């Protein structure tokens, strides 16, 4: 078996993680990627004027254990810096910080939550009640199945302020969907795994380099093991004969054969590659046609001077949801314990400017349905206006350059009941496996979900070959009172 040859189609995180795992298991892996660069949606590229931009700012969380494992495997672990203070700002420019206190979970966030100025006492009481219900049920409160998060929150008697300034703020950016269109199961998991279950789950991990640099070790690691990475190599068709994988046809018409194949392209691309009998008329993958997508808009601003001191800010009461201080994030300093500390006061000033003394910011708007029809100029003006409210220095600064990147089909929408349309990594075709954030991972469309799918596909392939191996990493262990509640409710600890 170890000389088995495998094709991996698609060089996003799902394909890369699968390919790296299979190469480590001793298989000959050829990865075929249509574009000139690796990383799929989580990548960066060079603009015609020479500046390198991320397709969109990507962040991970402490609870994303498989993504962290993948970065370590490919030598990129040191390029992610973790921040344990989260900065919020409201329309009046008031700042609040959320961070863990030395209390056992789920109480560790309580002190900064109590001091969070943007919420009223009534908002806080209602939020505390709902969070307690989640924690006491070990992350699985009864009756939350297949309902929208908005319905669940209403059932939990949440105040309008709590919904708008707390639940919506966290969840729309985490899940790229409005609360009314989000399966409560996914939304509750975010709070359980990131904020309630253990002390480190909420920490925000941000690359200190452009995204494409995270994948430099993938190509080299695969080639060292006899594999190959081919970019600008699009696949047109996956052949299936008598329920077995039977090779692929490339866009240039040439054919490539292998013992097995992992298709890790976006779900809509897969629909065009497979025989119609699999994707239409009751075929096993017909459900993929039901997956809907939601948009994300990224806005890149280059100012002529420093305008922001925090590494990143979450905005309340605005269309813009996050602002990332790219100049500072790329220059971030590590502390002795290896954790990046947001630089405040004099310590950070040296890193504020770019080469020309300016500052580069990236703004993110998830579930940006309202901007899909807007022109780039309208989006730039809206974001500039909002920045003026929360970062007054931008009013005086000159905007040297602005770039808007609209991803209209950024992620699949985590609608209530969406899991029934998500196929497993192993299907009823021998030698053909699926990977991608849209496959059934238990996670929403995230980098963590993509890597989980890649590892699960690699495990399924090796199992079918009779040489099972495990790649999937466990979740962070539950801690404190949450551990006890998790055990009592039969959640994996
Ligand atoms: C704007 C934006 C912001 C996001 N922010 C975050 C974030 O902050 N945190 C987070 O966790 N997640 C975020 N995500 C989601 C995350 O990027 C995705 O969930 C993840 O990258 C998906 O990986 P994937 O490998 O499943 O798919 P993809 O990254 O889409 O990879 C699929 C690959 O297949 C290739 N391909 C397509 N067709 C063919 C073909 N015919 N032949 C060969 N190759 C082909 C594509 O070029 C691509 O490289 C964001 C997504 C977007 C779009």
Coordinates of C-alpha atoms and ligand atoms in Angstrom, one line a residue:
X1 CA 0.0 0.0 0.0
X2 CA 2.6 2.7 0.8
X3 CA 3.5 3.1 -2.9
X4 CA -0.2 3.9 -3.6
X5 CA -0.5 7.1 -5.7
X6 CA -3.1 9.7 -4.9
X7 CA -4.3 12.8 -6.7
X8 CA -5.5 15.7 -4.5
X9 CA -7.5 18.2 -6.5
X10 CA -7.5 21.7 -5.0
X11 CA -4.8 23.4 -3.0
X12 CA -6.9 25.2 -0.4
X13 CA -6.5 24.3 3.3
X14 CA -8.6 21.1 2.9
X15 CA -6.5 19.8 0.0
X16 CA -3.2 20.9 1.5
X17 CA -3.9 19.3 4.9
X18 CA -5.0 16.1 3.3
X19 CA -2.0 16.0 0.9
X20 CA 0.5 16.7 3.7
X21 CA -1.1 14.0 5.9
X22 CA -1.1 11.4 3.1
X23 CA 2.5 12.2 2.2
X24 CA 3.5 11.8 5.8
X25 CA 1.8 8.4 5.7
X26 CA 4.1 7.4 2.9
X27 CA 1.8 7.8 -0.1
X28 CA 2.9 9.4 -3.5
X29 CA 0.7 12.5 -3.6
X30 CA 0.2 14.8 -6.6
X31 CA -1.7 18.0 -5.8
X32 CA -3.4 19.7 -8.7
X33 CA -4.3 23.4 -8.2
X34 CA -6.0 25.5 -10.8
X35 CA -4.6 28.8 -9.7
X36 CA -1.0 30.0 -9.6
X37 CA -0.8 30.0 -5.8
X38 CA -1.8 27.7 -2.9
X39 CA -4.2 28.5 -0.1
X40 CA -7.5 28.8 -1.9
X41 CA -9.8 31.3 -0.2
X42 CA -7.3 31.7 2.7
X43 CA -4.4 33.1 0.6
X44 CA -2.7 36.4 -0.4
X45 CA -1.5 37.7 -3.7
X46 CA 0.3 40.7 -5.2
X47 CA -1.6 43.6 -6.7
X48 CA -0.5 45.1 -10.0
X49 CA 1.2 48.0 -8.0
X50 CA 3.3 45.5 -6.1
X51 CA 1.6 45.5 -2.7
X52 CA 0.7 42.1 -1.3
X53 CA -2.8 41.7 0.2
X54 CA -4.6 38.9 1.9
X55 CA -7.7 37.8 -0.1
X56 CA -9.3 38.9 3.2
X57 CA -7.9 39.0 6.8
X58 CA -8.2 35.5 8.3
X59 CA -8.2 34.8 12.0
X60 CA -8.2 31.6 14.0
X61 CA -9.1 30.9 17.6
X62 CA -7.5 29.0 20.4
X63 CA -10.1 26.2 20.0
X64 CA -9.1 25.5 16.4
X65 CA -6.8 22.6 17.3
X66 CA -6.6 21.0 13.8
X67 CA -5.6 24.2 12.1
X68 CA -2.9 24.7 14.7
X69 CA -1.7 21.1 14.1
X70 CA -1.6 21.7 10.4
X71 CA 0.4 25.0 10.8
X72 CA 2.9 23.1 13.0
X73 CA 3.3 20.2 10.5
X74 CA 4.2 22.7 7.7
X75 CA 6.5 24.8 9.9
X76 CA 4.1 27.8 10.0
X77 CA 3.2 27.6 13.7
X78 CA 5.6 30.5 14.6
X79 CA 3.9 32.7 12.0
X80 CA 0.7 32.9 14.0
X81 CA 0.5 35.3 17.0
X82 CA -2.1 34.8 19.7
X83 CA -3.8 37.8 21.3
X84 CA -5.6 37.3 24.7
X85 CA -7.1 40.8 24.8
X86 CA -10.1 41.5 22.5
X87 CA -10.8 45.2 21.9
X88 CA -14.3 46.6 21.2
X89 CA -15.4 50.1 20.3
X90 CA -18.9 51.6 20.1
X91 CA -20.3 54.4 18.0
X92 CA -19.3 57.0 20.7
X93 CA -15.7 55.8 20.4
X94 CA -15.8 54.1 23.9
X95 CA -13.3 51.2 24.2
X96 CA -13.9 48.0 26.2
X97 CA -11.6 45.0 26.6
X98 CA -12.5 41.4 27.0
X99 CA -9.9 39.0 28.5
X100 CA -9.7 36.0 30.7
X101 CA -9.4 36.4 34.5
X102 CA -7.8 33.7 36.7
X103 CA -11.1 32.0 37.5
X104 CA -12.2 28.5 36.5
X105 CA -14.2 28.3 33.3
X106 CA -16.9 29.3 32.5
X107 CA -16.4 32.1 35.0
X108 CA -13.1 33.3 33.5
X109 CA -14.7 35.8 31.2
X110 CA -17.2 37.1 33.8
X111 CA -15.1 40.0 35.3
X112 CA -14.5 41.7 31.9
X113 CA -18.0 40.9 30.8
X114 CA -19.3 42.7 33.9
X115 CA -17.2 45.7 33.1
X116 CA -18.2 45.8 29.5
X117 CA -19.7 49.3 29.2
X118 CA -21.5 48.8 25.9
X119 CA -24.2 46.6 27.6
X120 CA -26.8 47.6 30.1
X121 CA -27.4 45.6 33.3
X122 CA -30.5 44.1 31.8
X123 CA -28.6 43.0 28.7
X124 CA -25.9 41.4 30.9
X125 CA -28.4 39.5 33.0
X126 CA -30.1 38.1 30.0
X127 CA -26.8 37.1 28.4
X128 CA -25.6 35.5 31.6
X129 CA -28.8 33.4 31.7
X130 CA -28.3 32.1 28.2
X131 CA -24.6 31.4 28.6
X132 CA -25.3 29.5 31.8
X133 CA -27.9 27.4 30.0
X134 CA -25.3 26.5 27.3
X135 CA -22.6 25.7 29.9
X136 CA -24.8 23.7 32.2
X137 CA -25.9 21.6 29.2
X138 CA -22.3 20.9 28.2
X139 CA -22.8 22.9 25.0
X140 CA -26.0 21.1 24.0
X141 CA -29.0 22.8 25.4
X142 CA -32.2 20.9 24.7
X143 CA -34.6 22.1 22.0
X144 CA -31.9 23.9 19.9
X145 CA -32.0 21.5 17.0
X146 CA -32.6 22.8 13.5
X147 CA -33.8 26.2 14.8
X148 CA -32.3 29.5 14.0
X149 CA -30.1 31.2 16.5
X150 CA -32.4 34.2 16.5
X151 CA -35.4 32.0 17.5
X152 CA -33.3 30.3 20.2
X153 CA -32.2 33.7 21.6
X154 CA -35.8 34.9 21.6
X155 CA -36.8 31.8 23.4
X156 CA -34.2 32.6 26.0
X157 CA -35.8 36.1 26.4
X158 CA -32.7 38.0 25.3
X159 CA -33.0 41.8 25.3
X160 CA -32.7 43.7 21.9
X161 CA -29.4 45.2 23.2
X162 CA -28.0 41.8 24.0
X163 CA -28.9 40.4 20.6
X164 CA -27.6 43.4 18.7
X165 CA -24.5 44.3 20.7
X166 CA -23.3 40.9 21.9
X167 CA -24.7 37.8 20.1
X168 CA -24.8 39.3 16.7
X169 CA -21.3 40.9 17.1
X170 CA -19.6 37.6 17.9
X171 CA -21.6 35.3 15.7
X172 CA -22.0 37.2 12.4
X173 CA -18.2 37.4 12.0
X174 CA -17.6 33.9 13.3
X175 CA -20.2 32.2 11.1
X176 CA -20.6 34.7 8.2
X177 CA -24.4 34.7 8.4
X178 CA -27.2 36.6 10.0
X179 CA -28.7 35.2 13.3
X180 CA -32.0 34.5 11.6
X181 CA -30.3 32.2 9.0
X182 CA -27.8 30.5 11.4
X183 CA -28.4 27.0 12.8
X184 CA -28.5 27.5 16.6
X185 CA -26.3 24.4 17.0
X186 CA -23.3 26.1 15.3
X187 CA -23.8 29.4 17.1
X188 CA -24.0 27.7 20.5
X189 CA -20.9 25.7 19.7
X190 CA -18.9 28.9 19.1
X191 CA -19.7 30.1 22.6
X192 CA -19.2 26.7 24.2
X193 CA -15.8 25.9 22.6
X194 CA -14.4 29.4 22.4
X195 CA -15.7 31.2 25.5
X196 CA -17.1 28.8 28.1
X197 CA -15.4 25.4 27.9
X198 CA -11.8 26.4 28.7
X199 CA -9.6 29.3 29.2
X200 CA -7.7 29.5 25.9
X201 CA -10.5 28.8 23.4
X202 CA -11.2 32.5 22.7
X203 CA -7.7 33.7 22.0
X204 CA -7.5 35.2 18.6
X205 CA -4.7 34.0 16.4
X206 CA -3.5 36.2 13.5
X207 CA -0.9 35.5 10.9
X208 CA 2.1 37.9 11.2
X209 CA 2.8 37.3 7.5
X210 CA 0.7 37.5 4.3
X211 CA -1.4 34.3 4.1
X212 CA 0.4 32.7 1.2
X213 CA 3.6 32.5 3.2
X214 CA 2.0 30.1 5.6
X215 CA 2.0 27.4 3.0
X216 CA 5.6 27.6 1.9
X217 CA 6.4 24.4 3.8
X218 CA 3.7 22.3 2.1
X219 CA 5.3 22.1 -1.3
X220 CA 8.7 21.3 0.1
X221 CA 7.3 18.7 2.6
X222 CA 5.5 16.9 -0.2
X223 CA 8.3 16.9 -2.7
X224 CA 10.7 15.6 0.0
X225 CA 8.4 12.5 0.2
X226 CA 8.3 12.0 -3.5
X227 CA 5.1 14.0 -4.1
X228 CA 4.4 16.9 -6.5
X229 CA 2.5 20.1 -6.4
X230 CA 1.2 21.4 -9.8
X231 CA -0.3 24.9 -9.9
X232 CA -2.1 26.4 -12.9
X233 CA -3.4 22.8 -13.4
X234 CA -7.2 22.8 -13.4
X235 CA -9.2 19.6 -13.5
X236 CA -12.2 19.4 -15.8
X237 CA -13.6 16.0 -15.1
X238 CA -13.4 13.2 -12.5
X239 CA -14.1 9.8 -14.1
X240 CA -16.1 7.2 -12.3
X241 CA -16.5 3.7 -13.7
X242 CA -18.5 0.9 -12.0
X243 CA -18.5 2.9 -8.8
X244 CA -14.7 3.2 -8.7
X245 CA -12.5 6.2 -9.3
X246 CA -11.1 6.0 -12.9
X247 CA -8.8 9.0 -13.4
X248 CA -9.2 12.7 -14.1
X249 CA -9.2 14.9 -17.2
X250 CA -7.3 18.2 -17.0
X251 CA -8.6 21.4 -18.5
X252 CA -6.0 21.0 -21.3
X253 CA -7.6 17.6 -22.2
X254 CA -4.8 15.4 -20.9
X255 CA -5.7 12.5 -18.6
X256 CA -4.1 11.6 -15.3
X257 CA -4.5 8.4 -13.5
X258 CA -3.9 7.3 -9.9
X259 CA -5.0 4.7 -7.4
X260 CA -7.2 7.1 -5.5
X261 CA -8.3 10.7 -5.5
X262 CA -9.4 13.3 -3.0
X263 CA -11.5 16.1 -4.5
X264 CA -11.1 19.2 -2.4
X265 CA -12.5 21.9 -4.6
X266 CA -15.5 24.1 -3.6
X267 CA -18.8 22.3 -3.7
X268 CA -20.1 24.2 -6.8
X269 CA -16.9 23.3 -8.7
X270 CA -17.3 19.7 -7.8
X271 CA -20.8 19.6 -9.2
X272 CA -19.3 20.4 -12.6
X273 CA -16.7 17.7 -12.4
X274 CA -18.6 14.6 -11.4
X275 CA -20.9 12.4 -13.6
X276 CA -24.4 13.9 -13.5
X277 CA -25.8 10.6 -12.2
X278 CA -24.1 11.4 -8.9
X279 CA -25.2 15.0 -8.6
X280 CA -28.7 15.1 -10.1
X281 CA -32.0 13.1 -10.1
X282 CA -31.6 11.7 -6.7
X283 CA -27.9 11.0 -7.0
X284 CA -25.9 10.7 -3.7
X285 CA -24.5 14.2 -4.0
X286 CA -27.6 16.0 -5.2
X287 CA -27.9 17.7 -1.8
X288 CA -24.9 19.9 -2.6
X289 CA -27.2 21.9 -4.9
X290 CA -29.1 23.0 -1.7
X291 CA -26.0 24.6 -0.1
X292 CA -26.3 28.4 -0.2
X293 CA -23.5 30.8 0.2
X294 CA -23.0 34.1 2.0
X295 CA -20.7 37.1 1.2
X296 CA -17.8 38.7 2.9
X297 CA -16.4 42.1 2.0
X298 CA -12.8 43.1 2.8
X299 CA -11.6 46.7 2.5
X300 CA -7.9 47.6 2.5
X301 CA -6.9 51.2 3.4
X302 CA -3.4 52.7 3.3
X303 CA -3.2 55.9 5.3
X304 CA -0.3 58.4 5.1
X305 CA 0.2 58.3 8.9
X306 CA -0.5 56.2 12.0
X307 CA -4.3 56.3 12.8
X308 CA -4.7 53.3 15.2
X309 CA -2.9 51.9 18.2
X310 CA -4.7 48.7 18.8
X311 CA -3.7 45.5 16.9
X312 CA -7.4 45.0 16.0
X313 CA -10.8 46.4 17.0
X314 CA -14.3 45.0 16.9
X315 CA -16.9 47.6 16.1
X316 CA -20.3 47.8 17.7
X317 CA -23.2 49.6 15.9
X318 CA -21.5 49.8 12.5
X319 CA -21.6 48.1 9.2
X320 CA -17.8 47.5 9.5
X321 CA -17.2 44.7 12.0
X322 CA -13.5 44.4 12.4
X323 CA -10.5 46.7 11.7
X324 CA -7.1 45.1 11.6
X325 CA -4.0 47.1 12.0
X326 CA -1.9 45.3 9.5
X327 CA 1.2 47.4 9.9
X328 CA 1.3 46.5 13.6
X329 CA 0.3 42.9 13.1
X330 CA 3.1 42.3 10.7
X331 CA 5.5 43.9 13.1
X332 CA 4.1 42.3 16.3
X333 CA 6.5 41.5 19.0
X334 CA 6.7 38.3 21.0
X335 CA 6.8 38.2 24.8
X336 CA 8.8 35.8 26.8
X337 CA 5.9 33.4 27.2
X338 CA 5.6 33.3 23.4
X339 CA 2.3 35.1 23.4
X340 CA 2.0 38.2 21.3
X341 CA 0.9 41.2 23.4
X342 CA -0.9 44.0 21.7
X343 CA 1.4 46.9 21.9
X344 CA 0.1 49.9 23.8
X345 CA 1.6 53.2 24.8
X346 CA 5.2 53.8 23.9
X347 CA 6.1 50.2 23.4
X348 CA 4.2 49.9 20.1
X349 CA 4.8 53.2 18.5
X350 CA 8.0 52.2 16.8
X351 CA 6.0 49.8 14.7
X352 CA 3.1 52.0 13.7
X353 CA 4.3 53.3 10.4
X354 CA 4.9 51.4 7.2
X355 CA 8.1 52.1 5.1
X356 CA 6.7 55.5 4.1
X357 CA 5.5 56.4 7.6
X358 CA 1.9 55.5 7.0
X359 CA -0.4 52.7 8.2
X360 CA -2.2 49.9 6.5
X361 CA -5.6 48.8 7.9
X362 CA -7.9 46.0 6.8
X363 CA -11.6 46.1 7.5
X364 CA -13.9 43.1 7.4
X365 CA -17.7 42.9 6.9
X366 CA -19.1 39.4 7.1
X367 CA -22.6 38.4 5.8
X368 CA -22.3 41.6 3.7
X369 CA -25.5 41.1 1.8
X370 CA -26.2 44.9 2.0
X371 CA -23.0 45.7 0.1
X372 CA -23.2 43.2 -2.7
X373 CA -24.9 45.7 -5.0
X374 CA -22.9 48.7 -3.7
X375 CA -20.1 50.2 -5.9
X376 CA -16.5 50.1 -4.6
X377 CA -16.6 53.9 -4.1
X378 CA -19.8 53.7 -2.0
X379 CA -18.1 51.0 0.2
X380 CA -15.0 53.1 0.6
X381 CA -16.9 56.2 1.6
X382 CA -19.1 54.2 4.1
X383 CA -16.0 52.6 5.7
X384 CA -14.1 55.9 5.8
X385 CA -17.1 57.6 7.5
X386 CA -17.3 54.8 10.1
X387 CA -13.5 54.8 10.8
X388 CA -13.8 58.6 11.4
X389 CA -16.1 57.8 14.3
X390 CA -14.0 55.1 16.0
X391 CA -10.5 56.3 14.9
X392 CA -10.6 60.1 14.9
X393 CA -7.1 60.3 13.5
X394 CA -8.4 59.0 10.1
X395 CA -10.3 62.3 9.6
X396 CA -7.1 64.2 9.3
X397 CA -5.1 61.5 7.5
X398 CA -4.8 61.2 3.8
X399 CA -6.1 57.9 2.3
X400 CA -3.3 57.0 -0.1
X401 CA -4.9 53.9 -1.5
X402 CA -8.0 51.8 -1.1
X403 CA -8.9 48.3 -2.3
X404 CA -12.2 46.5 -2.0
X405 CA -12.4 42.8 -2.4
X406 CA -16.0 41.4 -2.5
X407 CA -16.3 37.6 -2.1
X408 CA -19.9 37.1 -3.0
X409 CA -19.8 33.3 -2.3
X410 CA -17.3 33.4 0.5
X411 CA -18.6 30.5 2.6
X412 CA -21.5 28.1 2.7
X413 CA -24.4 29.5 4.8
X414 CA -24.8 27.6 8.1
X415 CA -28.6 27.6 7.7
X416 CA -30.7 25.6 10.2
X417 CA -30.6 21.9 9.2
X418 CA -27.7 22.5 6.7
X419 CA -25.9 19.4 7.9
X420 CA -28.3 17.1 6.0
X421 CA -26.8 18.5 2.7
X422 CA -23.2 18.1 3.7
X423 CA -21.7 14.7 2.5
X424 CA -19.2 12.7 4.4
X425 CA -15.6 12.5 3.2
X426 CA -16.1 8.9 2.2
X427 CA -18.8 8.3 -0.5
X428 CA -20.0 5.2 -2.3
X429 CA -17.3 5.3 -5.0
X430 CA -14.2 3.3 -4.2
X431 CA -11.0 5.3 -4.3
X432 CA -12.8 8.7 -4.4
X433 CA -12.9 10.9 -1.3
X434 CA -14.2 14.4 -0.6
X435 CA -12.7 17.2 1.4
X436 CA -13.6 20.9 1.8
X437 CA -15.1 23.1 4.5
X438 CA -18.5 22.1 3.1
X439 CA -18.2 18.4 3.8
X440 CA -19.6 17.0 7.1
X441 CA -17.1 18.0 9.8
X442 CA -19.4 19.3 12.5
X443 CA -17.8 22.7 12.0
X444 CA -19.0 25.7 10.0
X445 CA -17.1 27.1 7.0
X446 CA -13.8 27.9 8.6
X447 CA -10.1 27.2 8.1
X448 CA -10.5 24.7 11.1
X449 CA -13.4 23.0 9.3
X450 CA -11.4 22.8 6.1
X451 CA -8.4 21.1 7.8
X452 CA -10.7 18.8 9.7
X453 CA -12.2 17.7 6.4
X454 CA -8.7 17.2 4.9
X455 CA -7.6 15.0 7.8
X456 CA -10.9 13.0 7.8
X457 CA -10.5 12.4 4.0
X458 CA -6.9 11.2 4.6
X459 CA -8.1 8.9 7.4
X460 CA -10.9 7.5 5.2
X461 CA -8.5 6.8 2.3
X462 CA -6.0 5.0 4.6
X463 CA -8.7 3.0 6.2
X464 CA -10.0 1.8 2.8
X465 CA -6.5 0.8 1.9
X466 CA -6.3 -1.3 5.1
X467 CA -3.6 0.9 6.8
X468 CA -5.7 3.1 9.2
X469 CA -4.0 6.1 10.7
X470 CA -5.3 9.0 12.8
X471 CA -4.8 12.7 12.0
X472 CA -7.8 14.4 13.6
X473 CA -6.8 16.3 16.8
X474 CA -8.9 16.4 19.9
X475 CA -10.7 19.6 21.0
X476 CA -9.1 21.6 23.8
X477 CA -9.9 19.8 27.1
X478 CA -12.8 21.3 29.1
X479 CA -11.7 22.9 32.3
X480 CA -13.1 24.0 35.7
X481 CA -16.8 23.8 36.3
X482 CA -17.3 23.4 32.5
X483 CA -15.5 20.1 32.6
X484 CA -17.8 18.8 35.3
X485 CA -20.9 20.0 33.3
X486 CA -19.4 18.4 30.1
X487 CA -18.9 15.1 31.8
X488 CA -22.4 15.2 33.3
X489 CA -23.9 15.7 29.9
X490 CA -21.8 13.1 28.2
X491 CA -19.8 15.6 26.1
X492 CA -16.4 14.4 25.0
X493 CA -13.8 15.8 27.5
Ligands
LIG1 C1 -13.4 36.6 2.6 C2 -13.2 35.4 3.5 C3 -12.8 35.6 4.8 C4 -12.7 34.5 5.6 N1 -12.3 34.6 6.9 C5 -12.1 33.5 7.7 C6 -11.5 33.7 9.0 O1 -11.2 34.8 9.4 N2 -11.3 32.5 9.7 C7 -11.6 31.3 9.2 O2 -11.4 30.3 9.9 N3 -12.2 31.1 8.0 C8 -12.4 32.2 7.2 N4 -12.9 32.1 5.9 C9 -13.3 30.7 5.5 C10 -12.0 29.9 5.0 O3 -11.3 30.7 4.1 C11 -12.5 28.7 4.3 O4 -13.4 28.0 5.1 C12 -11.3 27.8 3.9 O5 -10.2 28.5 3.4 C13 -11.8 26.8 2.9 O6 -10.8 25.9 2.5 P1 -11.1 24.8 1.4 O7 -9.8 24.1 1.1 O8 -12.3 24.0 1.8 O9 -11.6 25.6 0.1 P2 -10.9 26.6 -0.9 O10 -10.0 27.5 -0.1 O11 -11.9 27.3 -1.7 O12 -9.9 25.7 -1.8 C14 -10.4 25.1 -3.0 C15 -9.2 25.1 -4.0 O13 -9.7 24.3 -5.1 C16 -9.2 25.0 -6.3 N5 -9.9 24.6 -7.5 C17 -11.2 25.0 -7.8 N6 -11.5 24.4 -9.0 C18 -10.5 23.6 -9.3 C19 -10.2 22.8 -10.5 N7 -11.1 22.6 -11.4 N8 -9.1 22.1 -10.5 C20 -8.1 22.3 -9.6 N9 -8.3 23.1 -8.5 C21 -9.4 23.7 -8.4 C22 -9.3 26.5 -5.9 O14 -8.5 27.3 -6.7 C23 -8.9 26.5 -4.4 O15 -7.5 26.7 -4.3 C24 -13.0 33.2 5.1 C25 -13.4 33.0 3.8 C26 -13.5 34.1 2.9 C27 -13.8 33.9 1.5

